[in-house]
Tab-separated table of C-alpha atoms in Angstrom:
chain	number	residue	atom	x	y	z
A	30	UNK	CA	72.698	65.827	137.492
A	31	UNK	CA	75.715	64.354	136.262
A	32	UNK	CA	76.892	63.350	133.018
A	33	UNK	CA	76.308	59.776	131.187
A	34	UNK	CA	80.213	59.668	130.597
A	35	UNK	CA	79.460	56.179	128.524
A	36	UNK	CA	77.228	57.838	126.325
A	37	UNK	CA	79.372	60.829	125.684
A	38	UNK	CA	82.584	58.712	125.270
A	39	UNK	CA	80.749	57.137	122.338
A	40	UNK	CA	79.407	60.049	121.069
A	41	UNK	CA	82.696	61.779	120.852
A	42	UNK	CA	84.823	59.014	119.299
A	43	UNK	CA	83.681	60.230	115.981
A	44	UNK	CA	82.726	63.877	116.935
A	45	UNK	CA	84.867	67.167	117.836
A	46	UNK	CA	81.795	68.538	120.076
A	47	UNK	CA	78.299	67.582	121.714
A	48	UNK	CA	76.459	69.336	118.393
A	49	UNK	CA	77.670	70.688	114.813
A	50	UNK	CA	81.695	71.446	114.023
A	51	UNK	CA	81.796	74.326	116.522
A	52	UNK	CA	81.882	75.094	120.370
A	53	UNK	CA	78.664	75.805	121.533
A	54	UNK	CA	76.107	75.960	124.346
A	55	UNK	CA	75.203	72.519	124.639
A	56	UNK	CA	79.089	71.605	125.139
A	57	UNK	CA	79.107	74.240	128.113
A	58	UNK	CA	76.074	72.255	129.234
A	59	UNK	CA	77.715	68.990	129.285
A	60	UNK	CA	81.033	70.536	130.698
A	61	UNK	CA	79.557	71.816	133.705
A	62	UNK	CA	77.949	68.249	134.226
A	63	UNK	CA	81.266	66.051	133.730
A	64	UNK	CA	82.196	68.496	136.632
A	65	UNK	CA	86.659	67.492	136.334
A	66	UNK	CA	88.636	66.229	134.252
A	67	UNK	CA	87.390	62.863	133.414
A	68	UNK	CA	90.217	59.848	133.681
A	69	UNK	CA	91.800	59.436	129.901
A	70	UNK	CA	92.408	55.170	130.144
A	71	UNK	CA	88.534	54.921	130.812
A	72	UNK	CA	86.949	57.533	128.679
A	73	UNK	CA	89.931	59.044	126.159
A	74	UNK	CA	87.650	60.929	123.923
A	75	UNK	CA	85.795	62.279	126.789
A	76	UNK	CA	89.079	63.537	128.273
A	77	UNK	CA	90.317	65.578	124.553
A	78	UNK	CA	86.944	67.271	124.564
A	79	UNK	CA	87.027	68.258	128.232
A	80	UNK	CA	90.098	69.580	127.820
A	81	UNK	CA	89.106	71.009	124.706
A	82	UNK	CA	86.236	72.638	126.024
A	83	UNK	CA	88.022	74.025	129.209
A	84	UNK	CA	90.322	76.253	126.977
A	85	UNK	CA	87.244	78.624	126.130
A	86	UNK	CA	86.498	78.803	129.794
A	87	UNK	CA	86.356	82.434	129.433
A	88	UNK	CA	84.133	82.554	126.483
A	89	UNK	CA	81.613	80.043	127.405
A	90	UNK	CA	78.661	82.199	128.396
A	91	UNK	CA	78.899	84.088	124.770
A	92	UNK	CA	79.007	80.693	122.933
A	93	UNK	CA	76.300	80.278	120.719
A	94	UNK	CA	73.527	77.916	120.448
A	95	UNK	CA	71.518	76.119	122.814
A	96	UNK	CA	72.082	73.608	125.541
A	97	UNK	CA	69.329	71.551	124.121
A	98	UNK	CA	71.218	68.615	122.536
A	99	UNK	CA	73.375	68.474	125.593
A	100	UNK	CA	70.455	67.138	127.737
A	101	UNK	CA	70.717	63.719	125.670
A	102	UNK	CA	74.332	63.336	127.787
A	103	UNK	CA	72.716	64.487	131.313
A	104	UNK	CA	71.898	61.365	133.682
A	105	UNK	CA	71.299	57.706	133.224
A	106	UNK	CA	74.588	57.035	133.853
A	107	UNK	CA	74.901	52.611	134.012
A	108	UNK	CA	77.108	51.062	136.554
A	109	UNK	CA	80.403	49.970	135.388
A	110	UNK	CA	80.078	46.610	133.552
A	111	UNK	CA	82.249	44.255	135.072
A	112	UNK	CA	85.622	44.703	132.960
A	113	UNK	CA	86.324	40.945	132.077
A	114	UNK	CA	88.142	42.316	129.132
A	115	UNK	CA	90.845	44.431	130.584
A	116	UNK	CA	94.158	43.343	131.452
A	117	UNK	CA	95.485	42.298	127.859
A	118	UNK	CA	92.940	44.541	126.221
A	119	UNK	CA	94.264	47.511	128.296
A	120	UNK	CA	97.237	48.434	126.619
A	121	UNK	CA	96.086	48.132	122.721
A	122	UNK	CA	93.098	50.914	124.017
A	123	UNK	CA	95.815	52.696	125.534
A	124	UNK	CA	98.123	52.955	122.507
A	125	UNK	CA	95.269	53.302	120.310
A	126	UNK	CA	93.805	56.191	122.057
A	127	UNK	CA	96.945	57.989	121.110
A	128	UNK	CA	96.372	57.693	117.988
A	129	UNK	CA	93.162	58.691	117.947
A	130	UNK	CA	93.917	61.817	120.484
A	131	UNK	CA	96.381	62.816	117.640
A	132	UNK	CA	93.978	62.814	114.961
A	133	UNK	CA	91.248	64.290	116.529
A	134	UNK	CA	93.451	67.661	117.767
A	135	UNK	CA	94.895	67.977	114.077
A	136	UNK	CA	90.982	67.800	113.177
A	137	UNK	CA	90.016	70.333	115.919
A	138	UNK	CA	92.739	72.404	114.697
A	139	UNK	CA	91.712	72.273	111.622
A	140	UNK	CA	88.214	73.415	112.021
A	141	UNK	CA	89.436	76.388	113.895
A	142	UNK	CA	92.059	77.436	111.427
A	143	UNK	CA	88.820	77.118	109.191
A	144	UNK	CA	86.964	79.570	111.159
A	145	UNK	CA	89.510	82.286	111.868
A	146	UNK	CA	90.054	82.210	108.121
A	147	UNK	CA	85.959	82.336	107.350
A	148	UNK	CA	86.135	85.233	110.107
A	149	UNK	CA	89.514	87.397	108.458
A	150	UNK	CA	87.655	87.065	105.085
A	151	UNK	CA	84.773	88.830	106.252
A	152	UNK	CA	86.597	91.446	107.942
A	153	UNK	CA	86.813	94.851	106.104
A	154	UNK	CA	90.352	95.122	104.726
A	155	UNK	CA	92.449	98.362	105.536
A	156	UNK	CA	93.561	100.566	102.498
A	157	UNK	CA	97.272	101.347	102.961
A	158	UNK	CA	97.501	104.961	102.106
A	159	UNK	CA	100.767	107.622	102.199
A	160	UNK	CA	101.043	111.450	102.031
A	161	UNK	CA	103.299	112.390	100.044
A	162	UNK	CA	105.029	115.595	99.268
A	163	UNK	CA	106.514	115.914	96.167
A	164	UNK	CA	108.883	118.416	94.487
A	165	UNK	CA	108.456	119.912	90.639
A	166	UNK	CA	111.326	121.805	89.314
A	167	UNK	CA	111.002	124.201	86.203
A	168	UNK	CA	113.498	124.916	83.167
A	169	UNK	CA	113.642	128.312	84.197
A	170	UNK	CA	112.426	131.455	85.962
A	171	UNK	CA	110.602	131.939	82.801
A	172	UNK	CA	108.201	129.010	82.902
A	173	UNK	CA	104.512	129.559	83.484
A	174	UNK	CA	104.423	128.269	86.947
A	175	UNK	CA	100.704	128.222	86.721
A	176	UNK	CA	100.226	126.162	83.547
A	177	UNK	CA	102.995	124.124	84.876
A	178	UNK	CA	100.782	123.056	88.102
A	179	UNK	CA	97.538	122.950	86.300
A	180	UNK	CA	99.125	120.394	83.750
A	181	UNK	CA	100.515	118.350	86.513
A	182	UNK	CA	96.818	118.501	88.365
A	183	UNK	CA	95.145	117.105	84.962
A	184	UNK	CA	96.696	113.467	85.920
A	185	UNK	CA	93.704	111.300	87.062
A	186	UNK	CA	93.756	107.738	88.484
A	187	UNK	CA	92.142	105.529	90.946
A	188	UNK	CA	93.761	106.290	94.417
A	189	UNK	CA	95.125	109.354	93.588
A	190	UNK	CA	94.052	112.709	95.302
A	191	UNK	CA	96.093	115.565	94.510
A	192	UNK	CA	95.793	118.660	97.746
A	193	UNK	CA	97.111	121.751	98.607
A	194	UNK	CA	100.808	122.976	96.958
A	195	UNK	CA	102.674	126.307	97.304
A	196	UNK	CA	105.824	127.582	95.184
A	197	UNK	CA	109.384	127.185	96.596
A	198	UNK	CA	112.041	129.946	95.524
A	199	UNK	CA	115.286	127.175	94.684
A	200	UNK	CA	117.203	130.379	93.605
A	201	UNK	CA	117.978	132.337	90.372
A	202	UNK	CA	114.557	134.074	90.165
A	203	UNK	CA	113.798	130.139	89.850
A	204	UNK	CA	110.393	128.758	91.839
A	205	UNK	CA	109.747	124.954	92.137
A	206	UNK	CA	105.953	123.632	92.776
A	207	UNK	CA	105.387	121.499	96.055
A	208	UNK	CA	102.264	119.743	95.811
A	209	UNK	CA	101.083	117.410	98.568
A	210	UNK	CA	98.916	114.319	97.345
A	211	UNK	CA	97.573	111.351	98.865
A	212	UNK	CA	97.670	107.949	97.276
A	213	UNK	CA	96.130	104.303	98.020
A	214	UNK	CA	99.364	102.212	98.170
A	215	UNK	CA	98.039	99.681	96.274
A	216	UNK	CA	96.766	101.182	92.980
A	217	UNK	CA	99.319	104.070	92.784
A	218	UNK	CA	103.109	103.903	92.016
A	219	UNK	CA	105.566	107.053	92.491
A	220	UNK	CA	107.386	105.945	89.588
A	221	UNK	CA	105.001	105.764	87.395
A	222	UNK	CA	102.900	109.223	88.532
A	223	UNK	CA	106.464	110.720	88.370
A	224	UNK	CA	107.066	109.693	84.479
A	225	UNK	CA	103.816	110.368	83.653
A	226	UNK	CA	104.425	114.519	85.418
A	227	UNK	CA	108.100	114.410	83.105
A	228	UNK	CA	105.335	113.982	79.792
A	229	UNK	CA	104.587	117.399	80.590
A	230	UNK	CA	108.319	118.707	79.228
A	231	UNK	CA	107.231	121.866	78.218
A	232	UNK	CA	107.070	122.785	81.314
A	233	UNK	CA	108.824	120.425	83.566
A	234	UNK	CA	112.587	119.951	84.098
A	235	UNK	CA	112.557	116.962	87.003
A	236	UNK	CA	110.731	116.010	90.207
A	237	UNK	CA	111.142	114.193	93.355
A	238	UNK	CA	110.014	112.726	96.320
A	239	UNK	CA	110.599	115.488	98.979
A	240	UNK	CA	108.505	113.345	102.014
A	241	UNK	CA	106.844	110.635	102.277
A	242	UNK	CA	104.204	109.253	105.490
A	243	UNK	CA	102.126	106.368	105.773
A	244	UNK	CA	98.917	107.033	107.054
């Protein structure tokens, strides 16, 4: 059966698609009925949604919905009415149709912009998160190393997990503590978690960043 290309034309001069705001089955339906490319002077809106339509070509058999409403386009097609108004009329349509064409791709545009951004918001966001090494010096080979790490260990926040550390010899008798943590990009600065280790003076002369690696 072919398609009732009057019908359809009508239907789509105030429509994006055969049913709802979204490609579907009964589009795919009607597609495969119009058969070509239909010609744009005699059915314009007909022609933007084939077109239209075509681009998902490889997506059409996982569209969803049904081809149900599509049947109301399939057959009774009426012979061509004899076209006592073209000639003059024929070049307003034309020009006009331009206009519309333009309007209704910035709308179809729109919807899809719509639904990638419906589809991005529903997608699980990915936590940035680094390794990072970092370096804490002593005043002296007389510092407790061990009260040293196990004040710089009491520092809690969201995003922060401090792991596995070892001391350095730096020279002098002098040992630094290395202490690997991992931290959520987002909720943890360096800065900050390295002014709040220098609160711990007693014990703590400077630190640094010795390596840093995004995971």
């Amino acid at each position: 059966m072919s398609a009732n290309l009057t019908k359809l034309e009508s239907h789509l001069a105030t429509r994006s698609y055969v049913e709802g705001y979204t490609p579907s089955q009964a589009d795919v339906h009607v597609f495969k009925a119009v058969g070509s490319a239909p010609d744009a002077s005699k059915n314009p809106h007909v022609a933007r949604w084939y077109k239209h339509i075509e681009s998902y070509a490889a997506e059409h058999a996982d569209l969803p919905g049904s081809s149900t409403a599509g049947e109301a386009f399939i057959g009774g097609e009426a012979a061509p009415a004899a076209d006592a108004a073209e000639g003059d009329d024929d070049e307003i349509d034309l020009f006009g149709s331009d206009d519309e064409e333009d309007a209704e791709a910035e709308r179809i545009k729109a919807e899809r912009v719509a639904a990638y951004n419906a589809k991005k918001a529903n997608k699980p966001k990915t936590v940035a998160k680094s390794v990072v090494t970092l370096d804490v010096k002593p005043w002296d080979d007389e510092t407790d190393m061990e009260a040293l790490e196990k004040s710089v260990r009491s520092i809690e926040q969201d995003g922060l997990v401090w792991g596995a550390s070892k001391l350095v010899a730096i020279g002098y008798g002098i040992r630094k503590l290395q202490i690997t943590i991992v931290i959520e990009d987002e909720k943890v600065s360096l800065d900050e978690l390295q002014e709040k280790v220098a609160e711990f003076d007693d014990y703590v002369q400077s630190s640094d960043v010795a390596a840093m690696q995004k995971l």
